[in-house]
Amino acid sequence: MSLVRSSLLVGLGAGASRILGFARDVLFAQALGAGPVADAFLAAFRLPNLVRRVVGEGGLNPALIPALGRMEPEEAAPFAGDVMSVFALAVTGLTGLVIFAAGLVSFLLAPGLSSEDTLGLVALYTRLGFPSVIGVTLASIGAALLNWHRRFTAATMAPLVVNSALIAMLIALPLIGDVPLRTKAAWLAVAATLAGLVQLAIVALALTKGEPRPIRFRKPRWTPALRGILLAVFPALVASGAVQLFILAATQVASFWPSGVSWLYYAERVMQLPLGLMGALGASVLLPELALRHRAGEHEAIIAAQNKAMELALLLALPAATALAILAHPIASVLFERGAFSPQDADGTAAVLVGLSAALPLAALSKVLSQTLFARGSLRGTLIATLAGLVATFVAAWGLGRLFGISGIALGVAVGCATHVAMLAFLLAIVGLWRPDRALGLRIVKIALASLVLALGLFLAMKALPEPGLFALALLCVGGFVLYAVAALMLGAVTRDEIAQLMRKS
């Protein structure tokens, strides 16, 4: 399968997953609102969802793919079985530990939820929902092995199961009758765990079929390669989940604001629609290509691919950030304001979304730049960059939150992303792989001008439609996309030849 066709398949799968996830969160808002129960459930859901997003977007690939790339096919299959077996034991043990220490985990996730009753709910929902990590993690290891053999279909489609199961549960709950909020949240946590196990079953079935067979089970052998994988996994997961960790740090700060956890969660889910696409493409498609280039010593090709990927990232992320900032309030109101979700909650979510929109282009760039370091196996450097961004996020979110309220916490995430990008660029410069060219700079200027045209168009449209409903919001989004596409073509931010090349097989 060609790189472009692989990208399209992964992109479609990631897009479908994001759309289902977004539909799930709209139903979350309707069912749970943004009060104490919602804060408790979403705080508990944050940790398994963090794991699901990191590993589901290829967070284990930076540790697995370079190691597999150094092996012959006959030794890669049993090695993959060793990895799966050892991780099954490790993640099961971790789940048991989290369940046992759920009270302490709850306090660390949301220290601002000082009420014993609310923290007790966080602990309950953590115990019910965290076992989903077993299925999701093992399924993601299997997906990484399938991706390595260019078998993208099952790996791309299996994650859709989790969101589909939660949506089904959210639809079914009102049919049962008047279910208390606490009970609704408990059933949702159980549904997440069951869905994770179904996801694992789908990937496991794909692993047993097709050629070449990417995995063969045996009694695990403690080899240097296996030891290297285990040592690399933690920094790989931390570095791959950088943006999610920044959001987690912001969540800890937001827990000191009433409904802050919920507002941040719903706004961040909107931001993740475009960002998740970049993450999935980077880890599943760009990383294997860069790993092969690095193995062949093609440094100039790596730099060219990195610059082109940054152009693509900003071509998508900058207009998305512009639209989210301008349409923040109608998005929050139209999508979430129903059921238990009040107009005040819509105002709070919109304020957070404006702040997070500033982080979106920076987060997209970090997704690209980190892939080059992953391909080199430079996990220590990416870990340092992530920790620097995490500290910057926490400090900035706390300081800006005291100055500007909940929107300041969101701006703290943007500060963390900016710090992360700067550190990644510095690390790439040290190894001679950071060389932005004139073409990249010129393309960024053109993308910024096209985004400015989009901003002016949306601003004028909002004057004519101050309180758009669902149809008007959809019209604004479609019209904004068309306006940006035309402006991008006219200004040269993207060319017809590039569009035609993208549509052809590579």
mmCIF file of N, CA, C and O in Angstrom, residues 262-347:
data_model
loop_
_atom_site.group_PDB
_atom_site.id
_atom_site.type_symbol
_atom_site.label_atom_id
_atom_site.label_comp_id
_atom_site.label_asym_id
_atom_site.label_seq_id
_atom_site.Cartn_x
_atom_site.Cartn_y
_atom_site.Cartn_z
ATOM 1 N N SER A 262 -14.665 20.030 33.963
ATOM 2 C CA SER A 262 -15.602 19.730 32.875
ATOM 3 C C SER A 262 -15.414 20.695 31.710
ATOM 4 O O SER A 262 -15.377 20.275 30.537
ATOM 5 N N TRP A 263 -15.313 21.987 31.991
ATOM 6 C CA TRP A 263 -15.153 22.967 30.918
ATOM 7 C C TRP A 263 -13.885 22.693 30.116
ATOM 8 O O TRP A 263 -13.896 22.748 28.884
ATOM 9 N N LEU A 264 -12.804 22.410 30.806
ATOM 10 C CA LEU A 264 -11.553 22.120 30.115
ATOM 11 C C LEU A 264 -11.673 20.849 29.285
ATOM 12 O O LEU A 264 -11.180 20.780 28.149
ATOM 13 N N TYR A 265 -12.340 19.840 29.827
ATOM 14 C CA TYR A 265 -12.491 18.585 29.095
ATOM 15 C C TYR A 265 -13.248 18.795 27.785
ATOM 16 O O TYR A 265 -12.798 18.364 26.713
ATOM 17 N N TYR A 266 -14.413 19.458 27.853
ATOM 18 C CA TYR A 266 -15.226 19.623 26.650
ATOM 19 C C TYR A 266 -14.514 20.492 25.612
ATOM 20 O O TYR A 266 -14.555 20.189 24.414
ATOM 21 N N ALA A 267 -13.857 21.556 26.046
ATOM 22 C CA ALA A 267 -13.132 22.416 25.102
ATOM 23 C C ALA A 267 -11.968 21.672 24.466
ATOM 24 O O ALA A 267 -11.706 21.798 23.256
ATOM 25 N N GLU A 268 -11.255 20.913 25.270
ATOM 26 C CA GLU A 268 -10.103 20.172 24.744
ATOM 27 C C GLU A 268 -10.540 19.118 23.740
ATOM 28 O O GLU A 268 -9.823 18.830 22.771
ATOM 29 N N ARG A 269 -11.708 18.548 23.919
ATOM 30 C CA ARG A 269 -12.198 17.548 22.974
ATOM 31 C C ARG A 269 -12.451 18.179 21.608
ATOM 32 O O ARG A 269 -12.231 17.541 20.575
ATOM 33 N N VAL A 270 -12.921 19.427 21.577
ATOM 34 C CA VAL A 270 -13.092 20.118 20.298
ATOM 35 C C VAL A 270 -11.727 20.354 19.644
ATOM 36 O O VAL A 270 -11.547 20.127 18.441
ATOM 37 N N MET A 271 -10.764 20.788 20.429
ATOM 38 C CA MET A 271 -9.413 21.026 19.918
ATOM 39 C C MET A 271 -8.803 19.741 19.356
ATOM 40 O O MET A 271 -8.037 19.768 18.379
ATOM 41 N N GLN A 272 -9.119 18.582 19.950
ATOM 42 C CA GLN A 272 -8.514 17.329 19.548
ATOM 43 C C GLN A 272 -9.010 16.835 18.197
ATOM 44 O O GLN A 272 -8.376 15.948 17.600
ATOM 45 N N LEU A 273 -10.100 17.383 17.678
ATOM 46 C CA LEU A 273 -10.593 16.944 16.376
ATOM 47 C C LEU A 273 -9.524 17.101 15.294
ATOM 48 O O LEU A 273 -9.181 16.137 14.611
ATOM 49 N N PRO A 274 -8.955 18.307 15.095
ATOM 50 C CA PRO A 274 -7.883 18.420 14.090
ATOM 51 C C PRO A 274 -6.548 17.872 14.583
ATOM 52 O O PRO A 274 -5.776 17.319 13.798
ATOM 53 N N LEU A 275 -6.256 18.014 15.875
ATOM 54 C CA LEU A 275 -4.943 17.596 16.383
ATOM 55 C C LEU A 275 -4.781 16.081 16.345
ATOM 56 O O LEU A 275 -3.693 15.571 16.061
ATOM 57 N N GLY A 276 -5.844 15.348 16.626
ATOM 58 C CA GLY A 276 -5.751 13.893 16.617
ATOM 59 C C GLY A 276 -5.391 13.344 15.252
ATOM 60 O O GLY A 276 -4.694 12.331 15.140
ATOM 61 N N LEU A 277 -5.854 14.005 14.187
ATOM 62 C CA LEU A 277 -5.507 13.571 12.832
ATOM 63 C C LEU A 277 -4.005 13.654 12.611
ATOM 64 O O LEU A 277 -3.393 12.730 12.071
ATOM 65 N N MET A 278 -3.388 14.760 13.045
ATOM 66 C CA MET A 278 -1.946 14.922 12.882
ATOM 67 C C MET A 278 -1.189 13.875 13.691
ATOM 68 O O MET A 278 -0.181 13.326 13.238
ATOM 69 N N GLY A 279 -1.670 13.574 14.894
ATOM 70 C CA GLY A 279 -0.993 12.591 15.732
ATOM 71 C C GLY A 279 -1.030 11.201 15.121
ATOM 72 O O GLY A 279 -0.026 10.486 15.101
ATOM 73 N N ALA A 280 -2.191 10.812 14.597
ATOM 74 C CA ALA A 280 -2.316 9.482 14.011
ATOM 75 C C ALA A 280 -1.483 9.346 12.750
ATOM 76 O O ALA A 280 -0.811 8.332 12.525
ATOM 77 N N LEU A 281 -1.495 10.364 11.890
ATOM 78 C CA LEU A 281 -0.691 10.320 10.667
ATOM 79 C C LEU A 281 0.794 10.287 10.995
ATOM 80 O O LEU A 281 1.573 9.568 10.370
ATOM 81 N N GLY A 282 1.198 11.069 11.995
ATOM 82 C CA GLY A 282 2.611 11.138 12.336
ATOM 83 C C GLY A 282 3.141 9.818 12.853
ATOM 84 O O GLY A 282 4.176 9.329 12.404
ATOM 85 N N ALA A 283 2.441 9.220 13.803
ATOM 86 C CA ALA A 283 2.941 8.002 14.445
ATOM 87 C C ALA A 283 2.779 6.765 13.569
ATOM 88 O O ALA A 283 3.630 5.878 13.573
ATOM 89 N N SER A 284 1.689 6.671 12.800
ATOM 90 C CA SER A 284 1.412 5.460 12.049
ATOM 91 C C SER A 284 2.044 5.462 10.661
ATOM 92 O O SER A 284 2.366 4.408 10.128
ATOM 93 N N VAL A 285 2.205 6.653 10.045
ATOM 94 C CA VAL A 285 2.681 6.719 8.665
ATOM 95 C C VAL A 285 4.019 7.434 8.554
ATOM 96 O O VAL A 285 4.967 6.923 7.952
ATOM 97 N N LEU A 286 4.142 8.635 9.146
ATOM 98 C CA LEU A 286 5.376 9.401 9.002
ATOM 99 C C LEU A 286 6.540 8.738 9.727
ATOM 100 O O LEU A 286 7.658 8.670 9.200
ATOM 101 N N LEU A 287 6.309 8.227 10.947
ATOM 102 C CA LEU A 287 7.397 7.633 11.722
ATOM 103 C C LEU A 287 8.051 6.440 11.014
ATOM 104 O O LEU A 287 9.285 6.377 10.931
ATOM 105 N N PRO A 288 7.289 5.458 10.490
ATOM 106 C CA PRO A 288 7.963 4.362 9.784
ATOM 107 C C PRO A 288 8.803 4.830 8.599
ATOM 108 O O PRO A 288 9.889 4.307 8.358
ATOM 109 N N GLU A 289 8.301 5.854 7.862
ATOM 110 C CA GLU A 289 9.068 6.362 6.728
ATOM 111 C C GLU A 289 10.366 7.017 7.191
ATOM 112 O O GLU A 289 11.436 6.809 6.614
ATOM 113 N N LEU A 290 10.289 7.834 8.247
ATOM 114 C CA LEU A 290 11.489 8.500 8.759
ATOM 115 C C LEU A 290 12.480 7.476 9.319
ATOM 116 O O LEU A 290 13.700 7.652 9.194
ATOM 117 N N ALA A 291 11.963 6.410 9.951
ATOM 118 C CA ALA A 291 12.849 5.373 10.483
ATOM 119 C C ALA A 291 13.636 4.702 9.364
ATOM 120 O O ALA A 291 14.839 4.433 9.498
ATOM 121 N N LEU A 292 12.966 4.438 8.237
ATOM 122 C CA LEU A 292 13.655 3.832 7.095
ATOM 123 C C LEU A 292 14.689 4.788 6.518
ATOM 124 O O LEU A 292 15.797 4.379 6.132
ATOM 125 N N ARG A 293 14.353 6.078 6.438
ATOM 126 C CA ARG A 293 15.307 7.080 5.925
ATOM 127 C C ARG A 293 16.527 7.167 6.831
ATOM 128 O O ARG A 293 17.660 7.265 6.367
ATOM 129 N N HIS A 294 16.282 7.133 8.132
ATOM 130 C CA HIS A 294 17.395 7.220 9.078
ATOM 131 C C HIS A 294 18.292 5.990 8.960
ATOM 132 O O HIS A 294 19.524 6.105 8.990
ATOM 133 N N ARG A 295 17.675 4.831 8.821
ATOM 134 C CA ARG A 295 18.454 3.600 8.693
ATOM 135 C C ARG A 295 19.332 3.643 7.442
ATOM 136 O O ARG A 295 20.458 3.131 7.438
ATOM 137 N N ALA A 296 18.828 4.259 6.362
ATOM 138 C CA ALA A 296 19.586 4.363 5.113
ATOM 139 C C ALA A 296 20.560 5.538 5.121
ATOM 140 O O ALA A 296 21.304 5.723 4.157
ATOM 141 N N GLY A 297 20.560 6.354 6.177
ATOM 142 C CA GLY A 297 21.467 7.492 6.255
ATOM 143 C C GLY A 297 21.089 8.654 5.361
ATOM 144 O O GLY A 297 21.946 9.472 5.007
ATOM 145 N N GLU A 298 19.815 8.752 4.993
ATOM 146 C CA GLU A 298 19.368 9.810 4.065
ATOM 147 C C GLU A 298 18.960 11.053 4.863
ATOM 148 O O GLU A 298 17.781 11.381 4.997
ATOM 149 N N HIS A 299 19.950 11.779 5.385
ATOM 150 C CA HIS A 299 19.672 12.911 6.262
ATOM 151 C C HIS A 299 18.975 14.059 5.533
ATOM 152 O O HIS A 299 18.083 14.712 6.093
ATOM 153 N N GLU A 300 19.379 14.333 4.290
ATOM 154 C CA GLU A 300 18.734 15.408 3.534
ATOM 155 C C GLU A 300 17.262 15.081 3.269
ATOM 156 O O GLU A 300 16.408 15.964 3.307
ATOM 157 N N ALA A 301 16.977 13.794 3.011
ATOM 158 C CA ALA A 301 15.589 13.387 2.792
ATOM 159 C C ALA A 301 14.763 13.541 4.067
ATOM 160 O O ALA A 301 13.586 13.901 4.019
ATOM 161 N N ILE A 302 15.385 13.281 5.219
ATOM 162 C CA ILE A 302 14.697 13.451 6.497
ATOM 163 C C ILE A 302 14.327 14.914 6.707
ATOM 164 O O ILE A 302 13.204 15.249 7.092
ATOM 165 N N ILE A 303 15.293 15.824 6.456
ATOM 166 C CA ILE A 303 15.040 17.255 6.629
ATOM 167 C C ILE A 303 13.944 17.724 5.687
ATOM 168 O O ILE A 303 13.032 18.473 6.080
ATOM 169 N N ALA A 304 14.002 17.276 4.427
ATOM 170 C CA ALA A 304 12.981 17.675 3.453
ATOM 171 C C ALA A 304 11.599 17.177 3.869
ATOM 172 O O ALA A 304 10.608 17.915 3.790
ATOM 173 N N ALA A 305 11.531 15.907 4.315
ATOM 174 C CA ALA A 305 10.247 15.356 4.750
ATOM 175 C C ALA A 305 9.713 16.088 5.975
ATOM 176 O O ALA A 305 8.513 16.342 6.096
ATOM 177 N N GLN A 306 10.608 16.457 6.891
ATOM 178 C CA GLN A 306 10.204 17.171 8.099
ATOM 179 C C GLN A 306 9.654 18.555 7.762
ATOM 180 O O GLN A 306 8.601 18.962 8.288
ATOM 181 N N ASN A 307 10.334 19.278 6.888
ATOM 182 C CA ASN A 307 9.860 20.600 6.496
ATOM 183 C C ASN A 307 8.504 20.518 5.794
ATOM 184 O O ASN A 307 7.612 21.347 6.024
ATOM 185 N N LYS A 308 8.363 19.502 4.915
ATOM 186 C CA LYS A 308 7.091 19.341 4.217
ATOM 187 C C LYS A 308 5.976 18.993 5.194
ATOM 188 O O LYS A 308 4.839 19.473 5.073
ATOM 189 N N ALA A 309 6.295 18.161 6.179
ATOM 190 C CA ALA A 309 5.293 17.789 7.177
ATOM 191 C C ALA A 309 4.887 18.988 8.030
ATOM 192 O O ALA A 309 3.716 19.125 8.412
ATOM 193 N N MET A 310 5.835 19.881 8.331
ATOM 194 C CA MET A 310 5.488 21.096 9.080
ATOM 195 C C MET A 310 4.565 21.993 8.270
ATOM 196 O O MET A 310 3.632 22.606 8.808
ATOM 197 N N GLU A 311 4.815 22.080 6.961
ATOM 198 C CA GLU A 311 3.920 22.854 6.100
ATOM 199 C C GLU A 311 2.503 22.295 6.163
ATOM 200 O O GLU A 311 1.530 23.046 6.321
ATOM 201 N N LEU A 312 2.401 20.966 6.036
ATOM 202 C CA LEU A 312 1.087 20.328 6.074
ATOM 203 C C LEU A 312 0.410 20.533 7.426
ATOM 204 O O LEU A 312 -0.794 20.801 7.503
ATOM 205 N N ALA A 313 1.184 20.417 8.502
ATOM 206 C CA ALA A 313 0.623 20.581 9.846
ATOM 207 C C ALA A 313 0.024 21.975 10.013
ATOM 208 O O ALA A 313 -1.098 22.131 10.518
ATOM 209 N N LEU A 314 0.756 22.996 9.605
ATOM 210 C CA LEU A 314 0.262 24.368 9.749
ATOM 211 C C LEU A 314 -0.852 24.674 8.750
ATOM 212 O O LEU A 314 -1.751 25.469 9.048
ATOM 213 N N LEU A 315 -0.802 24.048 7.576
ATOM 214 C CA LEU A 315 -1.872 24.244 6.595
ATOM 215 C C LEU A 315 -3.213 23.804 7.168
ATOM 216 O O LEU A 315 -4.255 24.388 6.868
ATOM 217 N N LEU A 316 -3.193 22.783 8.021
ATOM 218 C CA LEU A 316 -4.411 22.289 8.660
ATOM 219 C C LEU A 316 -4.698 22.975 9.996
ATOM 220 O O LEU A 316 -5.842 23.309 10.302
ATOM 221 N N ALA A 317 -3.647 23.181 10.788
ATOM 222 C CA ALA A 317 -3.842 23.618 12.174
ATOM 223 C C ALA A 317 -4.114 25.108 12.305
ATOM 224 O O ALA A 317 -4.907 25.519 13.162
ATOM 225 N N LEU A 318 -3.452 25.928 11.504
ATOM 226 C CA LEU A 318 -3.614 27.380 11.678
ATOM 227 C C LEU A 318 -5.030 27.849 11.353
ATOM 228 O O LEU A 318 -5.626 28.609 12.134
ATOM 229 N N PRO A 319 -5.626 27.431 10.224
ATOM 230 C CA PRO A 319 -7.025 27.823 9.999
ATOM 231 C C PRO A 319 -7.984 27.203 11.016
ATOM 232 O O PRO A 319 -8.978 27.831 11.392
ATOM 233 N N ALA A 320 -7.685 25.983 11.460
ATOM 234 C CA ALA A 320 -8.541 25.357 12.474
ATOM 235 C C ALA A 320 -8.518 26.170 13.758
ATOM 236 O O ALA A 320 -9.568 26.398 14.391
ATOM 237 N N ALA A 321 -7.333 26.614 14.172
ATOM 238 C CA ALA A 321 -7.215 27.429 15.380
ATOM 239 C C ALA A 321 -7.956 28.753 15.218
ATOM 240 O O ALA A 321 -8.622 29.228 16.143
ATOM 241 N N THR A 322 -7.841 29.343 14.033
ATOM 242 C CA THR A 322 -8.530 30.609 13.756
ATOM 243 C C THR A 322 -10.036 30.445 13.883
ATOM 244 O O THR A 322 -10.722 31.253 14.527
ATOM 245 N N ALA A 323 -10.563 29.378 13.270
ATOM 246 C CA ALA A 323 -12.002 29.147 13.316
ATOM 247 C C ALA A 323 -12.483 28.840 14.734
ATOM 248 O O ALA A 323 -13.537 29.336 15.166
ATOM 249 N N LEU A 324 -11.710 28.048 15.487
ATOM 250 C CA LEU A 324 -12.114 27.714 16.853
ATOM 251 C C LEU A 324 -12.162 28.955 17.744
ATOM 252 O O LEU A 324 -13.049 29.079 18.595
ATOM 253 N N ALA A 325 -11.212 29.864 17.570
ATOM 254 C CA ALA A 325 -11.181 31.072 18.395
ATOM 255 C C ALA A 325 -12.383 31.964 18.115
ATOM 256 O O ALA A 325 -13.008 32.503 19.033
ATOM 257 N N ILE A 326 -12.721 32.122 16.847
ATOM 258 C CA ILE A 326 -13.815 33.032 16.482
ATOM 259 C C ILE A 326 -15.182 32.407 16.760
ATOM 260 O O ILE A 326 -16.122 33.090 17.183
ATOM 261 N N LEU A 327 -15.294 31.109 16.529
ATOM 262 C CA LEU A 327 -16.584 30.433 16.690
ATOM 263 C C LEU A 327 -16.711 29.717 18.032
ATOM 264 O O LEU A 327 -17.588 28.871 18.201
ATOM 265 N N ALA A 328 -15.865 30.053 18.988
ATOM 266 C CA ALA A 328 -15.824 29.317 20.256
ATOM 267 C C ALA A 328 -17.179 29.284 20.948
ATOM 268 O O ALA A 328 -17.641 28.215 21.387
ATOM 269 N N HIS A 329 -17.825 30.426 21.077
ATOM 270 C CA HIS A 329 -19.092 30.444 21.823
ATOM 271 C C HIS A 329 -20.204 29.703 21.089
ATOM 272 O O HIS A 329 -20.905 28.877 21.707
ATOM 273 N N PRO A 330 -20.431 29.949 19.784
ATOM 274 C CA PRO A 330 -21.475 29.150 19.128
ATOM 275 C C PRO A 330 -21.171 27.652 19.105
ATOM 276 O O PRO A 330 -22.094 26.835 19.194
ATOM 277 N N ILE A 331 -19.907 27.279 19.015
ATOM 278 C CA ILE A 331 -19.559 25.858 19.057
ATOM 279 C C ILE A 331 -19.958 25.260 20.399
ATOM 280 O O ILE A 331 -20.612 24.212 20.467
ATOM 281 N N ALA A 332 -19.563 25.923 21.482
ATOM 282 C CA ALA A 332 -19.883 25.412 22.821
ATOM 283 C C ALA A 332 -21.389 25.390 23.059
ATOM 284 O O ALA A 332 -21.925 24.444 23.646
ATOM 285 N N SER A 333 -22.070 26.416 22.607
ATOM 286 C CA SER A 333 -23.507 26.515 22.846
ATOM 287 C C SER A 333 -24.295 25.497 22.031
ATOM 288 O O SER A 333 -25.143 24.767 22.555
ATOM 289 N N VAL A 334 -24.005 25.442 20.725
ATOM 290 C CA VAL A 334 -24.767 24.562 19.836
ATOM 291 C C VAL A 334 -24.488 23.093 20.128
ATOM 292 O O VAL A 334 -25.402 22.264 20.156
ATOM 293 N N LEU A 335 -23.242 22.755 20.387
ATOM 294 C CA LEU A 335 -22.876 21.357 20.543
ATOM 295 C C LEU A 335 -23.196 20.796 21.924
ATOM 296 O O LEU A 335 -23.562 19.624 22.048
ATOM 297 N N PHE A 336 -23.061 21.611 22.960
ATOM 298 C CA PHE A 336 -23.154 21.068 24.313
ATOM 299 C C PHE A 336 -24.348 21.562 25.131
ATOM 300 O O PHE A 336 -24.736 20.896 26.084
ATOM 301 N N GLU A 337 -24.918 22.716 24.807
ATOM 302 C CA GLU A 337 -25.912 23.336 25.690
ATOM 303 C C GLU A 337 -27.282 22.667 25.547
ATOM 304 O O GLU A 337 -28.145 23.127 24.803
ATOM 305 N N ARG A 338 -27.457 21.608 26.272
ATOM 306 C CA ARG A 338 -28.744 20.899 26.325
ATOM 307 C C ARG A 338 -28.715 19.972 27.540
ATOM 308 O O ARG A 338 -27.640 19.680 28.079
ATOM 309 N N GLY A 339 -29.864 19.513 27.953
ATOM 310 C CA GLY A 339 -29.922 18.614 29.096
ATOM 311 C C GLY A 339 -29.351 19.262 30.342
ATOM 312 O O GLY A 339 -29.762 20.348 30.761
ATOM 313 N N ALA A 340 -28.363 18.607 30.957
ATOM 314 C CA ALA A 340 -27.772 19.097 32.203
ATOM 315 C C ALA A 340 -26.716 20.181 31.978
ATOM 316 O O ALA A 340 -26.175 20.709 32.943
ATOM 317 N N PHE A 341 -26.443 20.530 30.715
ATOM 318 C CA PHE A 341 -25.384 21.494 30.391
ATOM 319 C C PHE A 341 -26.029 22.866 30.228
ATOM 320 O O PHE A 341 -26.797 23.114 29.304
ATOM 321 N N SER A 342 -25.675 23.806 31.120
ATOM 322 C CA SER A 342 -26.341 25.100 31.192
ATOM 323 C C SER A 342 -25.666 26.152 30.303
ATOM 324 O O SER A 342 -24.533 25.961 29.851
ATOM 325 N N PRO A 343 -26.320 27.308 30.074
ATOM 326 C CA PRO A 343 -25.676 28.402 29.340
ATOM 327 C C PRO A 343 -24.381 28.888 30.007
ATOM 328 O O PRO A 343 -23.429 29.278 29.321
ATOM 329 N N GLN A 344 -24.350 28.879 31.343
ATOM 330 C CA GLN A 344 -23.125 29.261 32.050
ATOM 331 C C GLN A 344 -21.986 28.290 31.718
ATOM 332 O O GLN A 344 -20.832 28.692 31.555
ATOM 333 N N ASP A 345 -22.312 27.001 31.591
ATOM 334 C CA ASP A 345 -21.309 26.019 31.214
ATOM 335 C C ASP A 345 -20.809 26.267 29.798
ATOM 336 O O ASP A 345 -19.621 26.078 29.507
ATOM 337 N N ALA A 346 -21.710 26.683 28.915
ATOM 338 C CA ALA A 346 -21.304 27.001 27.544
ATOM 339 C C ALA A 346 -20.344 28.184 27.530
ATOM 340 O O ALA A 346 -19.351 28.192 26.780
ATOM 341 N N ASP A 347 -20.616 29.199 28.354
ATOM 342 C CA ASP A 347 -19.721 30.363 28.440
ATOM 343 C C ASP A 347 -18.332 29.936 28.928
ATOM 344 O O ASP A 347 -17.312 30.379 28.384
#
